[in-house]
CSV table of C-alpha atoms and ligand atoms in Angstrom, one decimal:
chain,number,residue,atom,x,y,z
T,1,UNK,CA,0.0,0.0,0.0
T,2,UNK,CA,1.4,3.2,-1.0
T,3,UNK,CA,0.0,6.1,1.5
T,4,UNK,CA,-1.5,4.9,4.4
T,5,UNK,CA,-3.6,6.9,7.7
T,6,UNK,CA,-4.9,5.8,10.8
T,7,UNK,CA,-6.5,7.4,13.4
T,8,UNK,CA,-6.1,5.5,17.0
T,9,UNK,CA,-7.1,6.6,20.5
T,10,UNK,CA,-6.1,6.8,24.6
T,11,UNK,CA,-7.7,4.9,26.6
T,12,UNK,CA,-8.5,5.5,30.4
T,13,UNK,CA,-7.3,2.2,32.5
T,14,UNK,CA,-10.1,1.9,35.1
T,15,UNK,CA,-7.8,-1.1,36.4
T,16,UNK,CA,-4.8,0.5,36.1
T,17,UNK,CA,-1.2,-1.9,34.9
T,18,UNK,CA,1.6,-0.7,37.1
T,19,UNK,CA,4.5,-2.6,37.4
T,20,UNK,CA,6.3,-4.9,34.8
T,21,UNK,CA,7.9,-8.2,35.1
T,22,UNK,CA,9.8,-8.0,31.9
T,23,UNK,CA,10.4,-4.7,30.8
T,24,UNK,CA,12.0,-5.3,27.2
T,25,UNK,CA,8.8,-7.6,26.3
T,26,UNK,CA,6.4,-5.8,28.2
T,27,UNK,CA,5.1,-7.7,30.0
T,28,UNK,CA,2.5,-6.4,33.0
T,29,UNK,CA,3.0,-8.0,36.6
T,30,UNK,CA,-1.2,-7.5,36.3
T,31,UNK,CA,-4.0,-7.5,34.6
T,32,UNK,CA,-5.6,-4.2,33.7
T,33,UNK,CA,-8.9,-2.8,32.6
T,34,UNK,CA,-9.8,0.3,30.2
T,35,UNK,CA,-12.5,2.3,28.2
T,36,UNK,CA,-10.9,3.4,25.1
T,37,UNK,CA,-11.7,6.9,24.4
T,38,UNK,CA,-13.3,8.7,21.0
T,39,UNK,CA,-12.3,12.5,20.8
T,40,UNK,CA,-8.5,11.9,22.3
T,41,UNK,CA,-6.8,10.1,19.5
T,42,UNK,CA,-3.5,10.5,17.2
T,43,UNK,CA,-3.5,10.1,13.8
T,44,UNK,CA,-0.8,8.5,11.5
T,45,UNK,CA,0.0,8.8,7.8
T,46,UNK,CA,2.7,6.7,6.8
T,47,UNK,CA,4.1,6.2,3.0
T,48,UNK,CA,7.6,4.3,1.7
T,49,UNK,CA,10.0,7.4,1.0
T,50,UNK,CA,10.9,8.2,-2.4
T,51,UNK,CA,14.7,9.5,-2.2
T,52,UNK,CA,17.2,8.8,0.6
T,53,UNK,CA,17.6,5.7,2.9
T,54,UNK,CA,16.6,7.5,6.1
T,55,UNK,CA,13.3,7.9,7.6
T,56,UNK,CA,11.7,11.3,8.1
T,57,UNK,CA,9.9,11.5,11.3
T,58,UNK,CA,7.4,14.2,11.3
T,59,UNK,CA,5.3,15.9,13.5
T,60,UNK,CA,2.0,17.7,12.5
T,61,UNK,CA,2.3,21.6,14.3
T,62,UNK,CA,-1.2,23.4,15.0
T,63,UNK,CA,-0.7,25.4,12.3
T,64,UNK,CA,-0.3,22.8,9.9
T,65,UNK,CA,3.5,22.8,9.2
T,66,UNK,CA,5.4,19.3,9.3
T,67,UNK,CA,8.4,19.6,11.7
T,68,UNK,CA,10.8,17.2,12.3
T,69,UNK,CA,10.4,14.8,16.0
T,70,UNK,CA,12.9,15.7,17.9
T,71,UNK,CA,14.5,14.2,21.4
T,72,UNK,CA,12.9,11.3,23.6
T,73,UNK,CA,9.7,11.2,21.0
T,74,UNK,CA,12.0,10.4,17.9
T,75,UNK,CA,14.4,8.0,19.9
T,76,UNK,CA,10.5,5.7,21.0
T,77,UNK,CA,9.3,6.3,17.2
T,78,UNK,CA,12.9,4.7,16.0
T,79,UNK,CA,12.6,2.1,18.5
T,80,UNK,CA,9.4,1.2,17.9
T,81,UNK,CA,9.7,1.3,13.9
T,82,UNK,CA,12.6,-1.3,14.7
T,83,UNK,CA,11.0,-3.7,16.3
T,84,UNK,CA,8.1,-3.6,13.2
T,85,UNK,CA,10.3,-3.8,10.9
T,86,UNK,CA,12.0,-6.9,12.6
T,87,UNK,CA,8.5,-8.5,13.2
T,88,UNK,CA,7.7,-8.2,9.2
T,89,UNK,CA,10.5,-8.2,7.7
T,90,UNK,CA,10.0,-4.9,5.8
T,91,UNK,CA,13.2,-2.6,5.8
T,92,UNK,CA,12.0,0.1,3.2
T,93,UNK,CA,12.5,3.8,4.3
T,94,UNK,CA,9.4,5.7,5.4
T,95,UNK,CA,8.2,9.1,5.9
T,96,UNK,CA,6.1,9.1,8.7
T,97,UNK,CA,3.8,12.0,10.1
T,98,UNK,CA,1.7,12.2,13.4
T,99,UNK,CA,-0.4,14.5,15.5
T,100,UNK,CA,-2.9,14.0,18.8
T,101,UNK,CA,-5.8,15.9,19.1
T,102,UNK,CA,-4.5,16.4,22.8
T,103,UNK,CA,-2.0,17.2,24.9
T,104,UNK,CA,1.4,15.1,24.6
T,105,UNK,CA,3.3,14.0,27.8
T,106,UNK,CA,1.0,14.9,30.0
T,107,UNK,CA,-0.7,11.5,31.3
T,108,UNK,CA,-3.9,11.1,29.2
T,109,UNK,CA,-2.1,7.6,27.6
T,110,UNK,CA,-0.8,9.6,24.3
T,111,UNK,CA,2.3,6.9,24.0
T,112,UNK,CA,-1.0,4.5,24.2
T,113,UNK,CA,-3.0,6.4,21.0
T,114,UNK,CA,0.8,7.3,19.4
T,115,UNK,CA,2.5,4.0,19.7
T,116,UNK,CA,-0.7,2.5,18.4
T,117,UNK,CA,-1.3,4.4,15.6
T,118,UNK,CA,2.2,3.6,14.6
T,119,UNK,CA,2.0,0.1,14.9
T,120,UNK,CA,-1.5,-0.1,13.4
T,121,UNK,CA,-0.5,1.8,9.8
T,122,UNK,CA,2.8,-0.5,9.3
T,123,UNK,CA,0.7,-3.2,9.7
T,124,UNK,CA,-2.0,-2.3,6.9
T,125,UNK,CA,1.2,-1.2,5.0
T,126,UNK,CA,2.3,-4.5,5.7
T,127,UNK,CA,-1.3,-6.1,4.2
T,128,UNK,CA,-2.9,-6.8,7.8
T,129,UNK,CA,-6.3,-5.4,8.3
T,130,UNK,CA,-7.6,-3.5,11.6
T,131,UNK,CA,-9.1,-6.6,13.2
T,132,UNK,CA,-6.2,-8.4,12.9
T,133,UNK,CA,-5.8,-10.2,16.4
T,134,UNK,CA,-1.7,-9.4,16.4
T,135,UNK,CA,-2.6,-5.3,16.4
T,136,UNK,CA,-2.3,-5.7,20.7
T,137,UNK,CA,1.5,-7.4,20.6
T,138,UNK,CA,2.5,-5.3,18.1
T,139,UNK,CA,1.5,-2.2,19.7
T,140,UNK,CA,2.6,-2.9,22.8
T,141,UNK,CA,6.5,-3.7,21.2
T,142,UNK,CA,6.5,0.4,21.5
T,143,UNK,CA,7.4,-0.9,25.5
T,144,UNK,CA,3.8,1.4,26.2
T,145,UNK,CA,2.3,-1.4,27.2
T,146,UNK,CA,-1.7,0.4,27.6
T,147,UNK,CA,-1.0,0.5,23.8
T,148,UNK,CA,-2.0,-3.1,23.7
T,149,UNK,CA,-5.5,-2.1,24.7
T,150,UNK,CA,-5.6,1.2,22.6
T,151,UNK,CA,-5.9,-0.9,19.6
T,152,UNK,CA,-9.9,-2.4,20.5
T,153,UNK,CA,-12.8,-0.4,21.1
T,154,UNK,CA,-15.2,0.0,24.5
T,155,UNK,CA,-14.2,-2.0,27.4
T,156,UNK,CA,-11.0,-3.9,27.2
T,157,UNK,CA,-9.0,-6.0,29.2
T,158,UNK,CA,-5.2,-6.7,28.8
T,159,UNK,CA,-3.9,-9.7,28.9
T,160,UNK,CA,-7.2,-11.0,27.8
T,161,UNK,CA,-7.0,-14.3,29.2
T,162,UNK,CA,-5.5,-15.1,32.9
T,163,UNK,CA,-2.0,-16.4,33.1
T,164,UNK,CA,-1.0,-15.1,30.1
T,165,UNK,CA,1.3,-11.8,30.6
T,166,UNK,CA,1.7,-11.8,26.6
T,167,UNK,CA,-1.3,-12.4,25.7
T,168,UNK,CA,-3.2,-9.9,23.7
T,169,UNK,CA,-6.1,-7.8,25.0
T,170,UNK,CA,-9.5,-8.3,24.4
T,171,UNK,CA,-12.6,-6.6,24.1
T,172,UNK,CA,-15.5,-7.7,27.2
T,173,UNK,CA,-18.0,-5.0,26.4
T,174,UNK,CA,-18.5,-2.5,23.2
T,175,UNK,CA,-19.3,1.3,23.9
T,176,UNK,CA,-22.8,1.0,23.0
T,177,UNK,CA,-23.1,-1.2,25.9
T,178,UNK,CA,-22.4,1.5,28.5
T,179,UNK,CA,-21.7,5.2,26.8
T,180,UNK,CA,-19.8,6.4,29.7
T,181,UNK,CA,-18.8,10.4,29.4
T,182,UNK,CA,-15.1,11.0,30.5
T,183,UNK,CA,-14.9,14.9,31.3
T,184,UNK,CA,-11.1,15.0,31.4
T,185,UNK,CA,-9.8,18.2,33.9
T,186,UNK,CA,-6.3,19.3,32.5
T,187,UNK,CA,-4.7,20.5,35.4
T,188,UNK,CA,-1.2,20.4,33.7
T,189,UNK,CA,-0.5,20.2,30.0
T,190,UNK,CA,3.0,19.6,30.3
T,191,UNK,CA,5.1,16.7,29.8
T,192,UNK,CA,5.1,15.2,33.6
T,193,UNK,CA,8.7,14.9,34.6
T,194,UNK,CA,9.0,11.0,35.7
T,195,UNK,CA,7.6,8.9,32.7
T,196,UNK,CA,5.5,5.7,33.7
T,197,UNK,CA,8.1,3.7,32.6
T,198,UNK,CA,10.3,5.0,35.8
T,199,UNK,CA,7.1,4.3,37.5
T,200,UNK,CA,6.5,0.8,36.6
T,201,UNK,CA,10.4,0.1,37.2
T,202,UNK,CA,9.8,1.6,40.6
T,203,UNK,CA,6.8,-0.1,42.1
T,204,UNK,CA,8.1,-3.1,43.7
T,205,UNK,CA,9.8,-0.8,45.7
T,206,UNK,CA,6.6,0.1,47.3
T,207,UNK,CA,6.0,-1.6,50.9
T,208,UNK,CA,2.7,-2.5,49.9
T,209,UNK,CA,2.8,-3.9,46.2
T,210,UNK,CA,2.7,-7.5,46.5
T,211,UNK,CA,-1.0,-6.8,48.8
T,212,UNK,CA,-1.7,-4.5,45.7
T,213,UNK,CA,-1.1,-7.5,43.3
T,214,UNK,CA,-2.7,-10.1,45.7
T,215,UNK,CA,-5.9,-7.8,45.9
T,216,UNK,CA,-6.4,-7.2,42.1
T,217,UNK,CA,-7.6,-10.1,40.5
T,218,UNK,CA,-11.1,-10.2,42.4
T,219,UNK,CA,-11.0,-6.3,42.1
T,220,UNK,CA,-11.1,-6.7,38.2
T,221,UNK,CA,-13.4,-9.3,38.1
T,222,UNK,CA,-15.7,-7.1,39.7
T,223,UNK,CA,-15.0,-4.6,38.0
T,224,UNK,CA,-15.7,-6.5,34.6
T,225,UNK,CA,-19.1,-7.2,36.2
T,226,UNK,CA,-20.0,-4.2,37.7
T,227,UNK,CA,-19.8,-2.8,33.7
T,228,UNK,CA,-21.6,-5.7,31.8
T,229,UNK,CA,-24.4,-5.2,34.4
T,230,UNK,CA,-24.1,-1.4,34.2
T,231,UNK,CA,-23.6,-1.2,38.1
T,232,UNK,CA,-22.6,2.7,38.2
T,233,UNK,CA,-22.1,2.4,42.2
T,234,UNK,CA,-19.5,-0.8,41.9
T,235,UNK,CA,-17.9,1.2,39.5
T,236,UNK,CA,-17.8,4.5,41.1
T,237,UNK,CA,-16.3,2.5,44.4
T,238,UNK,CA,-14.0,0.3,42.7
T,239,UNK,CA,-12.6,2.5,40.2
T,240,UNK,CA,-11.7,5.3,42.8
T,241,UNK,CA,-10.2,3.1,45.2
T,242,UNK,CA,-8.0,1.6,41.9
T,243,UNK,CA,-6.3,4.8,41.2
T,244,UNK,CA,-5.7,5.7,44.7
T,245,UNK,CA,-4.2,2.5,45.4
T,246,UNK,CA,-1.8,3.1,42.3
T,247,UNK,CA,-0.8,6.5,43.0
T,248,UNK,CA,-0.2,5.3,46.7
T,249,UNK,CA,2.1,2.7,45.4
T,250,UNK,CA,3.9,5.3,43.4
T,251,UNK,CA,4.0,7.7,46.8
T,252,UNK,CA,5.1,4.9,48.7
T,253,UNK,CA,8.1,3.8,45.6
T,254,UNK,CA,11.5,4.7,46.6
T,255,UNK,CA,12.2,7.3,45.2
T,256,UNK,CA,8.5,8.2,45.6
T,257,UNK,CA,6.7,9.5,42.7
T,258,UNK,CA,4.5,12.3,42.9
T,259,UNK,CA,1.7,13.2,40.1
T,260,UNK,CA,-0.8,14.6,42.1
T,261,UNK,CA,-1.2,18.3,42.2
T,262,UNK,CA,-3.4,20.4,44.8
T,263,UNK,CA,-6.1,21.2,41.6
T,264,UNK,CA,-5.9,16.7,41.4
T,265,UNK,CA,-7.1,16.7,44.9
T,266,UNK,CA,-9.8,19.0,44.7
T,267,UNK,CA,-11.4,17.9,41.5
T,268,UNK,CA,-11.2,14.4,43.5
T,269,UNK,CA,-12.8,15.8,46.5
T,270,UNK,CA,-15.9,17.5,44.4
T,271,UNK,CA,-16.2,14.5,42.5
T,272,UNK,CA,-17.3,12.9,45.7
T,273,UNK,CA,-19.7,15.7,47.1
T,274,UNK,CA,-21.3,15.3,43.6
T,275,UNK,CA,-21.9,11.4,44.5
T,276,UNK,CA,-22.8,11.9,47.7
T,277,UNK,CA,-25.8,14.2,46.3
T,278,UNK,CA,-26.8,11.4,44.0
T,279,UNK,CA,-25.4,11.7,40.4
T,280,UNK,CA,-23.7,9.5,38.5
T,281,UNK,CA,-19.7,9.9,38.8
T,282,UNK,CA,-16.8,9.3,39.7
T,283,UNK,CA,-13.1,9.6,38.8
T,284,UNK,CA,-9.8,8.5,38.3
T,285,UNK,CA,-6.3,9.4,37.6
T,286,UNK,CA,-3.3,7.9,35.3
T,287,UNK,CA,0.4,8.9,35.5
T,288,UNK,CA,0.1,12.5,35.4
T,289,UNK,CA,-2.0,15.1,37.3
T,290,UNK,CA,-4.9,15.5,35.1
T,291,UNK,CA,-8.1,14.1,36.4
T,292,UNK,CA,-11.1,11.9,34.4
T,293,UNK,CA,-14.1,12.1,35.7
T,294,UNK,CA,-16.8,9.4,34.4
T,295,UNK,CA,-20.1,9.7,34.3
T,296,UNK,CA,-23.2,8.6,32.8
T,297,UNK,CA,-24.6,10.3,30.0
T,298,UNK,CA,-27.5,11.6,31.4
T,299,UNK,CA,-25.6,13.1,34.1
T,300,UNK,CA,-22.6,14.8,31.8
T,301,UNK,CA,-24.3,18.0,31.7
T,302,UNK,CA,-25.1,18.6,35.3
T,303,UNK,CA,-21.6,17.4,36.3
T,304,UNK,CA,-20.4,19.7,33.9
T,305,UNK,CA,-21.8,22.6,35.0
T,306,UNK,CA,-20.6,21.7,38.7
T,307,UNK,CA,-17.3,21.1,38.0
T,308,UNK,CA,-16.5,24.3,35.2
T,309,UNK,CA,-15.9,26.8,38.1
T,310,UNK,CA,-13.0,25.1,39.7
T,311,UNK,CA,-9.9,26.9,39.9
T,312,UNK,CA,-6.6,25.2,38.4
T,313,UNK,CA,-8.4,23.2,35.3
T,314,UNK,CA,-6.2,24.5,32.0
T,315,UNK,CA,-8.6,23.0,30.1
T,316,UNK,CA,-11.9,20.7,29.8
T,317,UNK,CA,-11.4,17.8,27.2
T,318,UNK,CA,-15.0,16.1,26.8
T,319,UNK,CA,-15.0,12.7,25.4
T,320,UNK,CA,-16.8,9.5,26.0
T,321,UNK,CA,-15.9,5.4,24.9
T,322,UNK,CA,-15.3,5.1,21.8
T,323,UNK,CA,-15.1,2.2,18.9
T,324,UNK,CA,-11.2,2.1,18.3
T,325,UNK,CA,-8.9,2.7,15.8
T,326,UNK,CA,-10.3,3.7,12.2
T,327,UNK,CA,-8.1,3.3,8.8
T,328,UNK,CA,-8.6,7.1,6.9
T,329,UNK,CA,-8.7,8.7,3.6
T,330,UNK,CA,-7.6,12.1,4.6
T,331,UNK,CA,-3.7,11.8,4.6
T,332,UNK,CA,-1.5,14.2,7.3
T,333,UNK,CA,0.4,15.2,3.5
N,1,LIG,O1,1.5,2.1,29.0
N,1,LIG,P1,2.4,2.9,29.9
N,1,LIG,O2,3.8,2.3,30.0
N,1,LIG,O3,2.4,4.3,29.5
N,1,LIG,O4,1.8,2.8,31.4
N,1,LIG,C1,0.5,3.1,31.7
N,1,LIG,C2,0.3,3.4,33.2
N,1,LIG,C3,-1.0,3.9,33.6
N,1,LIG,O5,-1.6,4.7,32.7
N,1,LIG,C4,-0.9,4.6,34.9
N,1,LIG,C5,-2.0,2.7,33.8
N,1,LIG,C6,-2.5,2.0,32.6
N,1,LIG,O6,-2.9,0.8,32.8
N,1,LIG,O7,-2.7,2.7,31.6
């Protein structure tokens, strides 16, 4: 194929993986759970280069200029392009081009939607379609490993299957099923300064891992439930206490790791109130400061309204699950 574009997108990990037990395979020390989102996404045009024997890694500027990617961004893309090319054989030069629709670095899973996208348009280059059940290994060889779960639409879990670390992630739930809105509160845009790599390498440092990874397995199970039978109050409880368990662990990692930022707590604490009044939400947290806040549809707009006069939110991103990763027409150049 000569010119090829995908568009892929973050996910938020309601179970979240931290902690790896084989960091050059990826491979997670747990299971982990996640709705992939719809309006945060990167796209990816891709096409064999014409002249030279180098590849031209490009990155799409708001304004529309193509610059070249530059420092730890170019080093993962090169990595990653690597380990593709090893796993099809394919050594032709390619220009390459890619944007997000949201902030880079900072925590809402952008290697996850960039790593995928990647991984996703070598692959049709390479004569695989989108449902092609090695998109979740391949997209995780970027060493992101939520990239595996980027790749499937609505509620995923990676590794699908227990006992297998490798394994690929699979889909439990579509976003019809459950058309959660994630109101995601920017408190920081910038790139966060310890990577979740660091994090992951960290965690069994923390006192109180091996409890986390003794606890987790019944915790996702229910989890799993509580969203096939669209149990908002499981959720709400057992997503919450998820992502202040993994930030704990990261507190608790030595050297402790801290994402949290005063607006993180507060957005947190409201998020609460808003529960404890009756509606529909609740939220959770990645690597990073900024906040997602889930809630039902029918809630969004109330919850909305609540949460818009808090002080320290850069920016509102509002998205909801989404159906994965769509080849396009419209090429970055
Ligand atoms: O995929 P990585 O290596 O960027 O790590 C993801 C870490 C978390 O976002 C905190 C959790 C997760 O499962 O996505």
């Amino acid at each position: 194929m000569n010119k090829v574009s995908v568009s892929s997108p973050s996910n938020i990990a309601l179970i979240k993986y931290w902690g790896m037990s084989d960091a050059q395979r990826t491979l997670p020390n747990n299971a982990s759970l996640s709705m992939t989102l719809n309006q945060c996404v990167s796209y990816c045009t891709l096409t064999p280069q014409t002249s030279g024997t180098c590849d031209e890694l490009l990155w799409k500027t708001a304004s529309g200029s193509l610059l070249p990617v530059q420092g730890s961004m170019r080093l993962g893309i090169e990595q990653h392009l690597q380990q593709l090319r090893q796993h099809f054989d394919d050594w032709q030069p390619l220009r390459i081009a890619t944007v997000n629709s949201f902030p880079t670095g900072a925590g809402i899973a952008s290697s996850a939607s960039g790593f995928s996208a990647l991984a996703l348009a070598f692959a049709l280059r390479c004569g695989q379609s989108l449902n092609s059940p090695d998109l979740s290994q391949l997209a995780r060889l970027s060493g992101s490993g939520s990239a595996a779960r980027s790749v499937i639409g609505g509620f995923v879990q990676w590794p699908g299957h227990h006992g297998q670390p490798g394994g690929p992630a699979k889909q439990f739930a579509p976003a019809q099923h459950w058309p959660l809105h994630d109101l995601i509160a920017v408190v920081d845009a910038g790139h966060k300064n310890i990577s979740s790599r660091q994090g992951h390498h960290l965690a069994a440092s923390s006192p109180f891992y091996s409890t986390r990874l003794r606890l987790l397995p019944e915790r996702l199970d229910s989890l799993r439930e509580a969203i096939l039978n669209r149990d908002f109050n499981t959720l709400a409880d057992t997503v919450e206490r998820e992502a202040v368990e993994m930030h704990m662990i990261a507190m608790t990692s030595q050297p402790p790791i801290f994402y949290w930022q005063p607006a993180t707590l507060q957005i947190l604490e409201r998020v609460r109130q808003l529960r404890h009044e009756g509606l529909q939400v609740c939220a959770t947290v990645d690597a990073g400061p900024n906040v997602h806040v889930l809630c039902t549809p029918q809630d969004a707009s109330a919850i909305v309204t609540a949460l818009r006069t808090l002080p320290g939110v850069e920016q509102w991103i509002f998205d909801q699950a989404g159906d994965g990763p769509r080849q396009l027409e419209h090429h970055l150049f």
